[in-house]
Coordinates of C-alpha atoms and ligand atoms in Angstrom, one line a residue:
M26 CA 90.3 12.1 6.5
N27 CA 89.6 16.4 6.9
R28 CA 87.5 15.9 9.9
L29 CA 87.1 13.1 12.6
A30 CA 84.3 12.6 15.3
V31 CA 86.2 12.1 18.5
Y32 CA 83.5 9.6 20.9
C33 CA 84.9 10.1 24.4
G34 CA 83.3 10.4 28.0
S35 CA 82.1 13.2 29.7
A36 CA 83.2 12.4 33.3
T37 CA 86.8 12.9 34.6
P38 CA 87.9 9.8 35.5
A39 CA 90.4 9.5 38.8
D40 CA 93.7 8.5 37.1
P41 CA 94.9 11.5 35.1
V42 CA 96.2 9.1 32.2
Y43 CA 93.0 9.4 30.6
I44 CA 92.2 13.2 30.6
D45 CA 95.8 13.5 29.5
S46 CA 95.8 11.3 27.0
A47 CA 92.4 13.1 25.3
R48 CA 94.1 16.1 25.8
A49 CA 96.7 15.1 23.5
V50 CA 94.4 13.4 21.3
G51 CA 92.6 16.7 20.3
H52 CA 96.3 18.2 20.1
A53 CA 97.6 15.8 17.6
L54 CA 94.2 16.0 15.3
A55 CA 94.8 19.3 15.2
T56 CA 98.6 19.3 14.3
R57 CA 97.8 16.9 11.4
G58 CA 95.3 19.1 10.1
I59 CA 92.2 17.0 11.3
G60 CA 89.3 18.6 12.6
V61 CA 87.5 17.5 15.6
V62 CA 83.9 17.1 15.2
Y63 CA 82.2 15.9 19.1
G64 CA 79.5 15.9 21.0
G65 CA 80.3 20.1 22.3
G66 CA 80.7 19.7 26.0
R67 CA 82.8 20.8 28.2
L68 CA 82.9 18.3 31.0
G69 CA 85.7 15.5 31.3
L70 CA 87.3 13.8 28.2
M71 CA 84.8 15.5 25.8
G72 CA 86.2 19.1 27.2
A73 CA 90.0 17.8 27.1
V74 CA 89.9 16.9 23.4
A75 CA 87.6 20.2 22.3
N76 CA 90.2 22.1 24.8
G77 CA 93.7 20.3 23.4
A78 CA 92.7 20.9 19.4
L79 CA 91.8 24.5 20.2
A80 CA 95.1 24.9 22.0
A81 CA 96.6 23.6 18.9
G82 CA 94.7 26.5 16.7
G83 CA 92.3 23.6 15.5
E84 CA 89.0 23.6 13.8
V85 CA 86.5 22.1 16.5
I86 CA 82.7 21.6 15.7
G87 CA 80.3 20.7 18.3
V88 CA 77.0 19.5 18.2
I89 CA 74.6 18.9 21.0
P90 CA 71.1 19.0 21.4
T91 CA 69.2 21.7 23.5
A92 CA 68.8 19.8 26.6
L93 CA 72.6 19.9 27.1
V94 CA 72.8 23.3 26.4
G95 CA 70.5 24.3 29.0
A96 CA 72.2 21.8 31.5
E97 CA 74.9 24.2 30.9
V98 CA 77.3 21.6 29.7
A99 CA 77.8 23.2 26.3
H100 CA 81.7 24.2 25.3
K101 CA 81.2 28.2 24.1
G102 CA 85.0 28.3 23.0
L103 CA 84.4 26.2 20.0
T104 CA 84.5 26.9 16.2
E105 CA 81.1 25.9 15.5
L106 CA 78.3 24.8 17.8
H107 CA 75.3 23.1 16.7
V108 CA 72.4 23.0 18.2
V109 CA 69.8 20.0 17.3
D110 CA 66.7 18.8 19.0
T111 CA 67.5 15.1 19.3
M112 CA 70.0 12.8 20.6
H113 CA 69.0 10.8 16.9
Q114 CA 69.7 14.5 14.8
R115 CA 73.0 14.5 16.6
K116 CA 74.4 11.4 15.6
Q117 CA 73.0 11.8 12.1
A118 CA 75.5 15.2 12.3
F119 CA 78.4 13.1 13.5
T120 CA 77.9 11.1 11.1
D121 CA 77.4 13.7 8.1
L122 CA 80.0 15.8 9.1
S123 CA 83.1 13.7 9.9
D124 CA 85.3 11.7 7.8
G125 CA 85.2 8.5 10.2
F126 CA 85.2 7.6 13.7
V127 CA 87.5 7.5 16.4
T128 CA 86.6 6.2 20.1
I129 CA 88.6 7.0 23.1
P130 CA 87.6 5.8 26.7
G131 CA 84.2 6.2 27.9
G132 CA 81.1 5.1 29.1
T133 CA 77.7 4.7 28.3
G134 CA 77.0 7.4 26.1
T135 CA 80.3 6.3 23.8
M136 CA 79.5 2.9 23.6
D137 CA 76.1 3.8 22.1
E138 CA 77.7 6.1 19.3
L139 CA 81.1 3.6 18.9
W140 CA 78.3 0.5 18.6
E141 CA 76.3 2.6 16.1
A142 CA 79.4 3.5 13.8
M143 CA 80.2 -0.1 13.8
S144 CA 76.5 -1.2 13.0
W145 CA 76.0 1.6 10.3
A146 CA 79.0 0.2 8.3
Q147 CA 78.3 -3.3 9.1
L148 CA 75.0 -2.4 7.1
G149 CA 76.2 0.2 4.6
Y150 CA 75.0 3.7 6.1
H151 CA 78.0 4.6 6.0
A152 CA 81.5 3.7 4.9
K153 CA 83.6 5.6 6.7
P154 CA 86.9 4.0 9.1
V155 CA 85.8 3.2 13.0
G156 CA 88.9 3.1 15.0
L157 CA 89.1 2.3 18.6
L158 CA 92.2 3.9 20.9
N159 CA 92.6 1.0 23.3
T160 CA 94.4 3.9 25.6
A161 CA 95.8 2.2 29.0
G162 CA 94.2 -1.0 28.0
Y163 CA 90.6 0.2 28.6
Y164 CA 89.1 -1.4 25.6
D165 CA 91.1 -5.1 26.2
H166 CA 87.3 -6.3 27.3
L167 CA 85.6 -5.1 24.6
I168 CA 88.0 -6.2 22.2
A169 CA 88.1 -9.6 23.3
F170 CA 83.8 -9.4 23.0
V171 CA 84.1 -8.8 19.6
A172 CA 86.3 -11.2 19.0
K173 CA 84.0 -13.4 20.8
M174 CA 81.4 -12.0 18.6
G175 CA 83.1 -13.5 15.7
E176 CA 84.1 -16.7 17.1
V177 CA 80.9 -17.6 18.2
G178 CA 78.7 -16.3 14.7
F179 CA 77.4 -13.4 15.6
L180 CA 80.0 -10.8 13.4
R181 CA 80.3 -12.2 9.5
P182 CA 83.8 -13.1 9.2
V183 CA 83.5 -10.1 6.1
H184 CA 82.6 -7.9 9.1
R185 CA 85.2 -8.8 11.3
D186 CA 88.1 -5.9 10.2
I187 CA 85.1 -2.5 11.0
L188 CA 87.1 -2.0 14.3
I189 CA 90.1 -0.6 13.6
V190 CA 92.2 -0.5 16.9
A191 CA 95.8 0.5 17.9
D192 CA 97.2 1.0 21.3
T193 CA 98.1 4.9 19.9
L194 CA 96.9 7.7 17.9
D195 CA 99.5 7.5 15.2
V196 CA 99.1 4.0 14.4
L197 CA 95.5 4.4 14.1
L198 CA 95.0 7.1 12.2
D199 CA 97.8 5.0 10.2
R200 CA 95.2 2.2 9.6
M201 CA 92.4 4.4 9.7
A202 CA 93.6 6.1 6.2
A203 CA 93.8 2.7 5.2
Y204 CA 90.3 1.4 5.6
Q205 CA 88.7 -0.2 2.5
P206 CA 84.9 -0.3 3.4
T207 CA 83.3 -4.5 3.5
V208 CA 80.8 -5.8 2.2
P209 CA 77.8 -3.7 3.8
I210 CA 75.0 -6.2 4.5
I211 CA 72.3 -4.0 2.3
R212 CA 74.9 -5.6 -0.9
M213 CA 74.8 -8.9 0.3
S214 CA 71.9 -11.6 -1.5
S215 CA 69.8 -13.4 1.8
A216 CA 72.2 -17.0 1.0
D217 CA 75.2 -14.6 2.6
L218 CA 73.4 -13.6 5.8
Ligands
AMP8 P1 79.6 8.9 28.3 O1 80.5 7.9 27.8 O2 78.5 8.2 29.5 O3 80.0 10.1 29.4 O4 78.8 9.6 27.4 C1 79.6 10.6 26.3 C2 78.7 10.8 25.1 O5 77.2 11.1 25.7 C3 79.3 12.0 24.2 O6 80.1 11.9 23.5 C4 78.2 13.1 24.1 O7 77.3 12.9 22.9 C5 77.1 11.9 25.2 N1 77.1 13.4 26.5 C6 77.0 12.7 27.4 N2 77.0 12.9 28.6 C7 77.2 14.8 28.2 C8 77.5 15.8 28.3 N3 77.5 16.1 29.9 N4 77.7 16.4 27.8 C9 77.7 16.7 26.3 N5 77.3 15.4 26.0 C10 77.0 14.3 26.5

């Protein structure tokens, strides 16, 4: 894994554990020689990931839509900042430029990115690992919900291991490196669906 897309919040929660861990994620990825691809913002956890990686000499590529550059939330000190027209182009770029996805705590935008990465893995639009870092138990309910999707039958057994979860980045990266792509929907027969 040479580059990972990091999905995270643009907000700054009151509890410093989130910003601190985002900075630590950026730093740890850079230390391992793994480049960061992210939304190109300077605010909240997004800025903390970027600054953590840059401080450790890492490569940080931001991909941001024109509208958000206008809102002056773009980070000006990145290795590269790609400005695109639409959010769809931005998410396609995250997928094209990275070897996998790491989601750390975030809000609605982060969820959009995480669920797309999971959905595209299941469909077969990419075969890259999708990791979730459960910082401070933030994602306990989401993890339980994914299990519920499997129990009820909306998530097929063959796709239950797409979401790779860990409480620490070291464990998460080891699991992601060992990921074996599952059988995607585009290779399944209608009888299996
Ligand atoms: P949220 O989790 O709702 O804060 O959204 C964060 C995600 O949405 C990021 O990964 C970005 O791709 C996008 N996003 C939302 N707000 C911003 C912002 N102010 N600057 C750059 N990207 C943003």
